[in-house]
mmCIF file of C-alpha atoms in Angstrom:
data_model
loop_
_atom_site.group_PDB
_atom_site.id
_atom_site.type_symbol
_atom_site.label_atom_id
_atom_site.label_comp_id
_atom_site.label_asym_id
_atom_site.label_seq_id
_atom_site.Cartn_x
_atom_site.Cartn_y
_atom_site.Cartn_z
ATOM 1 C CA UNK Z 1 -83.109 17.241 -36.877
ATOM 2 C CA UNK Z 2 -86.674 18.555 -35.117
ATOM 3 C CA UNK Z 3 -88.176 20.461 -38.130
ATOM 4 C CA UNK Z 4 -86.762 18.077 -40.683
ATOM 5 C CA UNK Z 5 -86.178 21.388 -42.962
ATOM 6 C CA UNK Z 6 -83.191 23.364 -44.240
ATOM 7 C CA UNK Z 7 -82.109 26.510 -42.085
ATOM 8 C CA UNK Z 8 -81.991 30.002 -44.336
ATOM 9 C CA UNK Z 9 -80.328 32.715 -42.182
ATOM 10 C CA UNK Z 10 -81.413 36.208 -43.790
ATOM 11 C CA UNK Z 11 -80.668 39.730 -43.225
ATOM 12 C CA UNK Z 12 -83.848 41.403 -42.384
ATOM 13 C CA UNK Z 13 -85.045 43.736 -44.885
ATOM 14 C CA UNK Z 14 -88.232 44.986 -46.772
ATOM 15 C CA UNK Z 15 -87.078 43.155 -49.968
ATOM 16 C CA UNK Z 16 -85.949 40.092 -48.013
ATOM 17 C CA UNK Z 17 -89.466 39.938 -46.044
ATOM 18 C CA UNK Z 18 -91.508 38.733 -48.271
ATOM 19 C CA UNK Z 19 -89.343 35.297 -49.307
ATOM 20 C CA UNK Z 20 -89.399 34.594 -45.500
ATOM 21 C CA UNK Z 21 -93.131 35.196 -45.223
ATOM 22 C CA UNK Z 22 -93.872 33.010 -48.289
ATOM 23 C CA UNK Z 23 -96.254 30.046 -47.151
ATOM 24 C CA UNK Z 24 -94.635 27.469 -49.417
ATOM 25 C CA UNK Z 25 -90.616 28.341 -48.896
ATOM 26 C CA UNK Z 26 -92.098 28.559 -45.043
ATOM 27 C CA UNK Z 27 -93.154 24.450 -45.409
ATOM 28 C CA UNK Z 28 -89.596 24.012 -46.801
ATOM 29 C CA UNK Z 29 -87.132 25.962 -44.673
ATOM 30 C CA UNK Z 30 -86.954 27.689 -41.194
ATOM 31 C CA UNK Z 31 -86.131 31.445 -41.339
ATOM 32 C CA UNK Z 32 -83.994 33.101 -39.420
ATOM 33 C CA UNK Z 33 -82.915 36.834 -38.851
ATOM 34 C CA UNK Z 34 -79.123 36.590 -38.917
ATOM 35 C CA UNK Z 35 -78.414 39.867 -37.335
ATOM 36 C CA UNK Z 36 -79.728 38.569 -33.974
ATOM 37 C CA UNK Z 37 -76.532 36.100 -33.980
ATOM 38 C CA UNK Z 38 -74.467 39.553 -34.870
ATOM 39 C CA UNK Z 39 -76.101 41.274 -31.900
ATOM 40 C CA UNK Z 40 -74.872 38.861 -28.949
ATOM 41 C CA UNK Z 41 -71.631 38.150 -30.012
ATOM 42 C CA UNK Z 42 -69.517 40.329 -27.612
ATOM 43 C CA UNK Z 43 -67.382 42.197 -29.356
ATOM 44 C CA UNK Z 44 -67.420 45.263 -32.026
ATOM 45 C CA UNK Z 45 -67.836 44.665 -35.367
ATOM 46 C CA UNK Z 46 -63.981 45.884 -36.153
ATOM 47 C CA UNK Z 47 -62.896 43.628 -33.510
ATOM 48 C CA UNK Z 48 -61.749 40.364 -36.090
ATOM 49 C CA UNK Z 49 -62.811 37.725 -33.333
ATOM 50 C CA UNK Z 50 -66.543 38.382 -34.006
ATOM 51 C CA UNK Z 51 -66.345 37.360 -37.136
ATOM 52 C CA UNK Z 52 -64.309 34.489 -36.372
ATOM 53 C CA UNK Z 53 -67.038 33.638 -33.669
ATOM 54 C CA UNK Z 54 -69.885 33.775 -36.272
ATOM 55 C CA UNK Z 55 -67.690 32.066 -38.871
ATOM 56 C CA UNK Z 56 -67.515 28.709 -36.232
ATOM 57 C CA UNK Z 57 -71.468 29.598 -35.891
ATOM 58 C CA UNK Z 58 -72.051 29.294 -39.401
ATOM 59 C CA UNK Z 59 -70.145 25.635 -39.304
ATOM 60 C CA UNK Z 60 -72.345 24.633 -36.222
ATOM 61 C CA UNK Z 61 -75.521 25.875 -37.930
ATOM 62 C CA UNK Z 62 -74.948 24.990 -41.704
ATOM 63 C CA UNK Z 63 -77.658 26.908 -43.167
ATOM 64 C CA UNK Z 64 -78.514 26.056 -46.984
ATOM 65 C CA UNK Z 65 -78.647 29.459 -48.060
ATOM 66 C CA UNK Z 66 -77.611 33.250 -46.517
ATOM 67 C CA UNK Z 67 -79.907 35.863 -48.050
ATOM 68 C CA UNK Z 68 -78.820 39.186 -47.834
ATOM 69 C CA UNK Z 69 -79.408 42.400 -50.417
ATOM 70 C CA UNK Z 70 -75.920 43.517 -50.571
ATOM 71 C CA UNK Z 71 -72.102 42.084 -50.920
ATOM 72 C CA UNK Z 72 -70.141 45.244 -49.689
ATOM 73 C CA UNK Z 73 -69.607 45.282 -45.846
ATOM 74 C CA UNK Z 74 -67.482 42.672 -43.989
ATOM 75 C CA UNK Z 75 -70.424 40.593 -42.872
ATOM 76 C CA UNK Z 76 -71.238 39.786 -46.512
ATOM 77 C CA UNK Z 77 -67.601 39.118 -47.123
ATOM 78 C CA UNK Z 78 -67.558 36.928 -44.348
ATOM 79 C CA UNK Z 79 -70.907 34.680 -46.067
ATOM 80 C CA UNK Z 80 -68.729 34.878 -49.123
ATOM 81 C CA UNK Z 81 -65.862 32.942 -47.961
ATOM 82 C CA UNK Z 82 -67.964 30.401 -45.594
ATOM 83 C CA UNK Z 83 -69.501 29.119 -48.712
ATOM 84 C CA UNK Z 84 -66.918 28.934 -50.469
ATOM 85 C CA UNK Z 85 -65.275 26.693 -47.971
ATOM 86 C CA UNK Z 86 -69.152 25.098 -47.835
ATOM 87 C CA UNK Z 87 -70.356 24.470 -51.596
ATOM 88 C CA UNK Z 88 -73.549 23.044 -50.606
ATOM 89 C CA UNK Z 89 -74.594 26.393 -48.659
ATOM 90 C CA UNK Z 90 -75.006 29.197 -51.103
ATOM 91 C CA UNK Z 91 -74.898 33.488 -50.317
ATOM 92 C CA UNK Z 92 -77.403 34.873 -51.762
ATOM 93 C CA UNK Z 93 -78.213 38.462 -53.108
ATOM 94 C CA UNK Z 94 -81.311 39.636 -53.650
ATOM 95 C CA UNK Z 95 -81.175 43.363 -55.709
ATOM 96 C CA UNK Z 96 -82.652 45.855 -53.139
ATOM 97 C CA UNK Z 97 -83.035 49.323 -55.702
ATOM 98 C CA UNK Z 98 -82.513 50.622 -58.951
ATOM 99 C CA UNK Z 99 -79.332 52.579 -58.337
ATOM 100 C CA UNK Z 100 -79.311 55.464 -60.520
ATOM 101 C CA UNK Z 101 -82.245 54.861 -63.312
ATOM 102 C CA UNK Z 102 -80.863 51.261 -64.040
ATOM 103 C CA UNK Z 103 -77.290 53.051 -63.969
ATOM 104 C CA UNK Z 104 -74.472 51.880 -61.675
ATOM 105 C CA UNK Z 105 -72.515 54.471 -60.234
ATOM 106 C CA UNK Z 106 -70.665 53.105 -57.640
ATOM 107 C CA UNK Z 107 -67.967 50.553 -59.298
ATOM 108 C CA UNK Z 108 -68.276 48.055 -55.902
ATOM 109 C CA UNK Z 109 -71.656 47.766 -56.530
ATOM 110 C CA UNK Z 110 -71.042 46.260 -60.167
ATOM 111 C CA UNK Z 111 -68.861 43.410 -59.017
ATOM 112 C CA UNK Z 112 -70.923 40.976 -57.098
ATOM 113 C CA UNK Z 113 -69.027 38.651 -54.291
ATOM 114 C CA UNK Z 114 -71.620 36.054 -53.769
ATOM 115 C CA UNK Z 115 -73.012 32.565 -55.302
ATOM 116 C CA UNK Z 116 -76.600 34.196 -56.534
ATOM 117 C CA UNK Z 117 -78.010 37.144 -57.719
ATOM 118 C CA UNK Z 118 -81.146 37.863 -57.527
ATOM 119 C CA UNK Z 119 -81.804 40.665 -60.367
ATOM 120 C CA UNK Z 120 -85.375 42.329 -61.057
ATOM 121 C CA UNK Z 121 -85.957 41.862 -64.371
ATOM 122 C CA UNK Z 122 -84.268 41.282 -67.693
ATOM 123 C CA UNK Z 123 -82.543 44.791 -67.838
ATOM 124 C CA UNK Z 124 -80.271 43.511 -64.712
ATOM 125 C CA UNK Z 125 -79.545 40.295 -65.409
ATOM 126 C CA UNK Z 126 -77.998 41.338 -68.963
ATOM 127 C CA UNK Z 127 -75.776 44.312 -67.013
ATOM 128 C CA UNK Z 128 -74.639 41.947 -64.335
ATOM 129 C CA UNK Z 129 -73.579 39.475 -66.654
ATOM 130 C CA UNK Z 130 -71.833 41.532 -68.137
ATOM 131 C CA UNK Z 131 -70.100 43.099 -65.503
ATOM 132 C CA UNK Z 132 -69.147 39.834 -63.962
ATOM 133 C CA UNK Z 133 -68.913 37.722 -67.271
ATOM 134 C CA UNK Z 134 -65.930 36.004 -65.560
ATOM 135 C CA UNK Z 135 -66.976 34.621 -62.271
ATOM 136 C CA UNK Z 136 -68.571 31.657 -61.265
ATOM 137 C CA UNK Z 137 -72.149 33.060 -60.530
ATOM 138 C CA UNK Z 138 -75.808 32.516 -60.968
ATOM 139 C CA UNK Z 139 -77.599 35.538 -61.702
ATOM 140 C CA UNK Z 140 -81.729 35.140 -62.068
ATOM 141 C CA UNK Z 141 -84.224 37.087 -63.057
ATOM 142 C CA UNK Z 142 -86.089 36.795 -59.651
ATOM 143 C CA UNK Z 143 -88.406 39.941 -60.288
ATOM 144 C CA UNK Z 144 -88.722 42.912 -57.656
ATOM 145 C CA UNK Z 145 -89.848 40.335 -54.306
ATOM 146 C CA UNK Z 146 -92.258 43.556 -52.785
ATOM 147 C CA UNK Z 147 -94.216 43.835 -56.318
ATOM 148 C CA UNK Z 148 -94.513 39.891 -56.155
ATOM 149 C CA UNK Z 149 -96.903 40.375 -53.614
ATOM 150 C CA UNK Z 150 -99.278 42.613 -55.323
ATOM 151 C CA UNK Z 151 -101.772 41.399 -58.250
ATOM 152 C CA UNK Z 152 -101.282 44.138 -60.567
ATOM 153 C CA UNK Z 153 -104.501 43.604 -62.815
ATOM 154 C CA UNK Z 154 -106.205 45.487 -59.704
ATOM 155 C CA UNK Z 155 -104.803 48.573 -60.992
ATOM 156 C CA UNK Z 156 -105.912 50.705 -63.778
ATOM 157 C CA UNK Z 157 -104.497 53.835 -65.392
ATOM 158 C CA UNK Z 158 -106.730 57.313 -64.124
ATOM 159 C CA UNK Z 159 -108.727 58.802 -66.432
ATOM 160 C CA UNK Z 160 -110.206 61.997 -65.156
ATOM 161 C CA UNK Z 161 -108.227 65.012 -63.672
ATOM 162 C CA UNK Z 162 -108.132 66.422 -60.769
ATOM 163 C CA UNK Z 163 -105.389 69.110 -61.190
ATOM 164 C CA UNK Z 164 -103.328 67.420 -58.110
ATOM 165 C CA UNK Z 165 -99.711 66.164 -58.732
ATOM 166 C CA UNK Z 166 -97.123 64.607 -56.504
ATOM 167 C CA UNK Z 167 -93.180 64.675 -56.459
ATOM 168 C CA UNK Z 168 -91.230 61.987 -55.151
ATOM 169 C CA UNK Z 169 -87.940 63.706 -55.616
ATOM 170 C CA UNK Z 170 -84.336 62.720 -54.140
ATOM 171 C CA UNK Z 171 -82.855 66.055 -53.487
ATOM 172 C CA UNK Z 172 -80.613 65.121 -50.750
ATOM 173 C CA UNK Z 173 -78.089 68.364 -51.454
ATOM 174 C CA UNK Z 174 -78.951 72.223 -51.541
ATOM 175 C CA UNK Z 175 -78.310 72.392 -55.701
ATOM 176 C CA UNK Z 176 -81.031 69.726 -56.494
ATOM 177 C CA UNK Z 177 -83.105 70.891 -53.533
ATOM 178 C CA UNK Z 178 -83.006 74.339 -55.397
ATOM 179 C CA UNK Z 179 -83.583 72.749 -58.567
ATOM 180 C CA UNK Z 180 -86.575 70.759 -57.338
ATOM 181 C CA UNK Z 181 -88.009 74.490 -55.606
ATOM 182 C CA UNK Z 182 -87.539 76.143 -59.182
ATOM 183 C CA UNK Z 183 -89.546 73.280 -60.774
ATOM 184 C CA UNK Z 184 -92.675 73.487 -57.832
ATOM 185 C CA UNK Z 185 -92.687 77.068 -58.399
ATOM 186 C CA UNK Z 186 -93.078 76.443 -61.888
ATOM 187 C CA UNK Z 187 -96.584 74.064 -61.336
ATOM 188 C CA UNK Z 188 -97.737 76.761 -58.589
ATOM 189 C CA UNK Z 189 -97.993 79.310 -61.176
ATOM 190 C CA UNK Z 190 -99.926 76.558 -63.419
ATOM 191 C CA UNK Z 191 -101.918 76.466 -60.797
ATOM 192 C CA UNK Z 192 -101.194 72.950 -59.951
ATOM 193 C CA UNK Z 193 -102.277 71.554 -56.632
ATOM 194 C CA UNK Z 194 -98.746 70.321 -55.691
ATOM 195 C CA UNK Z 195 -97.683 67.540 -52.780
ATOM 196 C CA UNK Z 196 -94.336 66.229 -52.297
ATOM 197 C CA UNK Z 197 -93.250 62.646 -50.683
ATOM 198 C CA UNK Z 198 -90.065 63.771 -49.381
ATOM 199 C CA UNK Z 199 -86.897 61.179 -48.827
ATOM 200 C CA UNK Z 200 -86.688 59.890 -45.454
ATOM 201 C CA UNK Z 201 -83.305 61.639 -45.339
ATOM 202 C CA UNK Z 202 -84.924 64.949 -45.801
ATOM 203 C CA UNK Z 203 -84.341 67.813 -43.238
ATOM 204 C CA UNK Z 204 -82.474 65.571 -40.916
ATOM 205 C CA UNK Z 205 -79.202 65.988 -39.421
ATOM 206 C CA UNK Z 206 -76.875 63.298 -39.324
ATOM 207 C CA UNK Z 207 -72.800 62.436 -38.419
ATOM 208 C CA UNK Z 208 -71.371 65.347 -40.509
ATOM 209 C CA UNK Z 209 -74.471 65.986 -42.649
ATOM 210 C CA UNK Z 210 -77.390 68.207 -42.533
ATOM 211 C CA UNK Z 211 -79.866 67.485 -45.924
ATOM 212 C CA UNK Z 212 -81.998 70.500 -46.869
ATOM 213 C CA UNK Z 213 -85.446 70.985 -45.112
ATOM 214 C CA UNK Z 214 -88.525 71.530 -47.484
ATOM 215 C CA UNK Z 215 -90.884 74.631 -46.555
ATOM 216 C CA UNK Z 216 -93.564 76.136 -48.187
ATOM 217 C CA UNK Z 217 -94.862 73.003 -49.950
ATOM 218 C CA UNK Z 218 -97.267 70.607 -48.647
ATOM 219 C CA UNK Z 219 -95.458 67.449 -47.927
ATOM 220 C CA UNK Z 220 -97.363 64.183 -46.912
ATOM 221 C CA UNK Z 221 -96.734 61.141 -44.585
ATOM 222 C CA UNK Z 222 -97.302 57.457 -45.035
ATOM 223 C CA UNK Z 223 -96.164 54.301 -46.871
ATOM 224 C CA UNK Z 224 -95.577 55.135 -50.547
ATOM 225 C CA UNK Z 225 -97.547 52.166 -52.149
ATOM 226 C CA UNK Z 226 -100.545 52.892 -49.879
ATOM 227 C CA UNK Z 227 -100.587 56.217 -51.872
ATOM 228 C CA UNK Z 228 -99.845 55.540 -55.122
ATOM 229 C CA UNK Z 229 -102.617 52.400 -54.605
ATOM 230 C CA UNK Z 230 -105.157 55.512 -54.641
ATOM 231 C CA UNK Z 231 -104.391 57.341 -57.850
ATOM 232 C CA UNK Z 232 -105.501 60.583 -56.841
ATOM 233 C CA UNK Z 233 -102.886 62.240 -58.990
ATOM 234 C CA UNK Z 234 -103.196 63.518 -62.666
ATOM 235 C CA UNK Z 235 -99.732 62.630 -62.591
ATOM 236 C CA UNK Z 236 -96.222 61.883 -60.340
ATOM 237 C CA UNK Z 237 -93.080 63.379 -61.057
ATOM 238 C CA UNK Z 238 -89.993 61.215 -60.081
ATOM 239 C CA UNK Z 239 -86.355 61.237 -60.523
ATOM 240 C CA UNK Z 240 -83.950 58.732 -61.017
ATOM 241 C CA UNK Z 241 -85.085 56.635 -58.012
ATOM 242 C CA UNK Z 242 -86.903 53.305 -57.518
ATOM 243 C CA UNK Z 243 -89.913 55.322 -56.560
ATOM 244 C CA UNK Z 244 -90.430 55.507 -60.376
ATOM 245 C CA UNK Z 245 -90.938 52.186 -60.578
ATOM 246 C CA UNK Z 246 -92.668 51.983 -58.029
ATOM 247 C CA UNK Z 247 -95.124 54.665 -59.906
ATOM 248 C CA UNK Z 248 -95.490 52.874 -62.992
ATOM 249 C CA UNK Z 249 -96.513 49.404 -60.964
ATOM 250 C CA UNK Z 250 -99.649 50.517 -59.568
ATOM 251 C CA UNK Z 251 -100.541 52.344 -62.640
ATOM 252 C CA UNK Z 252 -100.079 56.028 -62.162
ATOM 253 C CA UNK Z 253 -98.983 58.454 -64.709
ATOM 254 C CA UNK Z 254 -95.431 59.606 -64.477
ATOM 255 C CA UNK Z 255 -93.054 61.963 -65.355
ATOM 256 C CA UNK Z 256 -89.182 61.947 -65.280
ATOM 257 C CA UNK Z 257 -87.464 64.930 -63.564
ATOM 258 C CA UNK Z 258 -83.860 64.043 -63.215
ATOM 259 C CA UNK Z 259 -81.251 67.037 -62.915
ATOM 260 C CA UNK Z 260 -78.336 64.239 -62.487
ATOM 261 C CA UNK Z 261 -78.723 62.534 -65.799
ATOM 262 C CA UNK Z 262 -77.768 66.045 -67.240
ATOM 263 C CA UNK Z 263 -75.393 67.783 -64.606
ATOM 264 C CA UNK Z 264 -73.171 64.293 -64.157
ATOM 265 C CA UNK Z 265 -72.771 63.247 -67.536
ATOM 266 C CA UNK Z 266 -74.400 59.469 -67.547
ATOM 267 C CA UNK Z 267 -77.741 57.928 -68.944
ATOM 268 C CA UNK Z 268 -79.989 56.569 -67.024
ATOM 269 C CA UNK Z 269 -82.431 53.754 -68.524
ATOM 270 C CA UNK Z 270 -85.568 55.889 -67.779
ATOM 271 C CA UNK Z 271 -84.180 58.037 -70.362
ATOM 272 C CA UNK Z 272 -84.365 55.763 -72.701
ATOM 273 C CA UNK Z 273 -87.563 55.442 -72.530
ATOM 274 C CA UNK Z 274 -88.841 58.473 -70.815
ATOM 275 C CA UNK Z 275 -88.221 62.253 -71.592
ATOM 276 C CA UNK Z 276 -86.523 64.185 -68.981
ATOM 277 C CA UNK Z 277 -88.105 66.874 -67.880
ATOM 278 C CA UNK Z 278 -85.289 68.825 -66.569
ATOM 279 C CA UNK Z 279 -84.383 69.217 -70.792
ATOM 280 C CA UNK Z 280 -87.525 70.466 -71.327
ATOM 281 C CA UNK Z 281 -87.405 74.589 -70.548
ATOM 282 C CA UNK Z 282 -89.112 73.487 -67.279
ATOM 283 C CA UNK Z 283 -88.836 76.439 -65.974
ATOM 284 C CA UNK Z 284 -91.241 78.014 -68.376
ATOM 285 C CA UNK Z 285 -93.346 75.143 -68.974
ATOM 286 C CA UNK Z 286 -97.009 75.306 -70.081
ATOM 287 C CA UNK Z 287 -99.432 73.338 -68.579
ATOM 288 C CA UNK Z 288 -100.791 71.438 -71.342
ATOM 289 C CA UNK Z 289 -96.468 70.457 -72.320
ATOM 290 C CA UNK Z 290 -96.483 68.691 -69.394
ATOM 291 C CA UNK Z 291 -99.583 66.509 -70.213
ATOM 292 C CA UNK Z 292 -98.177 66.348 -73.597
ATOM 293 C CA UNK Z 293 -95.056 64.750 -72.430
ATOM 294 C CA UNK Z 294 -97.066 61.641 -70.331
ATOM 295 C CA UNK Z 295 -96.546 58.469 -72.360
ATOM 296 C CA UNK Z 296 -98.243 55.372 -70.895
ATOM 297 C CA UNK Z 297 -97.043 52.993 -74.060
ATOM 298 C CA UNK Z 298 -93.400 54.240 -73.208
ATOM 299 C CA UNK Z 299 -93.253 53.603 -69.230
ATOM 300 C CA UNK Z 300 -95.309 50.058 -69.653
ATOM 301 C CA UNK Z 301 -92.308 49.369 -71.890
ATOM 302 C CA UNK Z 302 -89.778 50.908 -69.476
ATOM 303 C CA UNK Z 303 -91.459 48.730 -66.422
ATOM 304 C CA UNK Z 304 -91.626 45.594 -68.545
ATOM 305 C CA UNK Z 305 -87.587 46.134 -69.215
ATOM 306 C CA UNK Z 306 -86.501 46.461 -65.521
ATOM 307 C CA UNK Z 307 -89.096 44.120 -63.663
ATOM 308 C CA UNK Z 308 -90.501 40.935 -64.216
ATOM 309 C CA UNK Z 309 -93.679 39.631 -62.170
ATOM 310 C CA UNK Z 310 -92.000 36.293 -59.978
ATOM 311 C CA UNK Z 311 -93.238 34.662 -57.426
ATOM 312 C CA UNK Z 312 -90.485 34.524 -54.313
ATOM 313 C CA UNK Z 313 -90.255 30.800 -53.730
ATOM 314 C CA UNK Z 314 -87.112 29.965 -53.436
ATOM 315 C CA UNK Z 315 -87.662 26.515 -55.388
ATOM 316 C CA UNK Z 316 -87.233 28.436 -58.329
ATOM 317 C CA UNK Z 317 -83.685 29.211 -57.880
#
């Protein structure tokens, strides 16, 4: 009634950020971060009443759409059956990672519970539909919403070499941390100048978990896409992660290192496009293998598969 636009209640997150932030969904709807409703309702999130309370909220505020980047907790269940009491609101999902390589491990994670998907690129929207071939969804290829904001023409491949690699490795548990340790040795004695970009999990201690500390490698700080924006690195080795993806965006050479795709048995989409390392006798390596085994052709193809270039206004869906 004062704005004279629709209300979209979102969950705040780095992939929901930038459809909040877009100028032209900003002349169309009012944003709003629905966890600040969560926070002052009195009561734990077991307790049943708060989501009673927020269901009544919902009915007061009537917001067009819910955006959210996942279906599994009971908050998302709870957007899932408001809308379906309120067809002309809509809960949507927009895809927040890559799970394993393009491979979904987790079988919750396959079966959406919400009106819209929003996939990556064309590699998602055909497994989705797939996996939910017989509910009454939308599923659109959207495009990655954090690469939306970047021009990628500004990049270029590196030409020269400076003898400097980085690993962006996931090796959350002491057998892939060892793994990983076997590998760095390896470019050490290559003479490699090696740098790692460890997970944010990395040497912490959490609830009933304690994930392996790196020493005796030079690990560096900051944003991830502020470093891979500077190429300084004959190449990046990556496993099974998003980070990848993130590699091959702004134009950086990459290699696939993923112990997983081997020890647990599944197949990855990077490996259908990218050689694994970890099959390659990486332990005894040569130097001039590993440039060998860098295929640009291969992981513009792979990119092109999983993401498509959109433009986050929420007209389009």
């Amino acid at each position: 009634m004062v704005t004279g636009k629709e209300i979209i209640l979102y969950n705040h997150h780095r992939q929901t950020e930038p459809l909040a932030s877009n100028p032209t969904n900003k002349e169309n709807y009012v944003f709003f971060e629905i966890g600040l409703i969560w926070k002052y309702i009195p009561f734990k999130t077991s307790d049943k009443r708060k989501h009673r309370i927020m269901y009544v909220i919902l009915s007061f505020i009537r917001p067009k759409y819910i955006l959210s980047i996942n279906w599994i907790s009971k908050r998302e269940s709870l957007y899932k059956v408001w809308t379906a009491n309120h067809p002309k609101s809509k809960f949507i999902v927009i895809q927040h990672g890559v799970y394993a390589g393009g491979f979904v491990t987790d079988m919750p994670h396959k079966y959406t519970k919400c009106d819209v998907f929003l996939t990556w690129g064309p590699y998602f929207e055909e497994h989705f539909s797939k996996f939910n071939s017989l509910k009454k969804l939308k599923i659109i290829n959207f495009g990655n919403s954090v690469y939306n904001e970047f021009y990628r023409n500004n990049y270029s491949y590196k030409v020269n070499t400076s003898n400097k690699i980085l690993l962006v490795p996931t090796a959350l548990d002491k057998k892939n941390s060892d793994i990983l340790f076997t590998l760095i040795n390896r470019l050490k004695q290559l003479n490699f100048e090696v740098e790692v970009k460890a997970h944010a999990y990395q040497g912490r201690i959490t609830v009933g978990k304690e994930y392996p500390k790196f020493e005796g490698v030079t690990i560096i700080k900051g944003q991830l896409y502020d470093i891979l924006q500077k190429n300084d690195y004959d190449f990046v080795i990556a496993d099974h992660s998003s980070s990848l993806l993130d590699t091959i965006f702004f134009k950086n050479k990459v290699l696939y290192f993923d112990p997983l795709n081997s020890i647990h048995g599944y197949t990855t989409n990077y490996s259908n496009y990218l050689s694994n390392l970890y099959d390659q006798n990486f332990e005894n390596i040569e130097k001039n293998d590993l440039y060998s085994l860098l295929n640009i052709e291969n992981q513009e193809a792979l990119l092109a598969n999983m993401i498509t270039m959109g433009n986050n206004q929420i007209a389009t869906i």
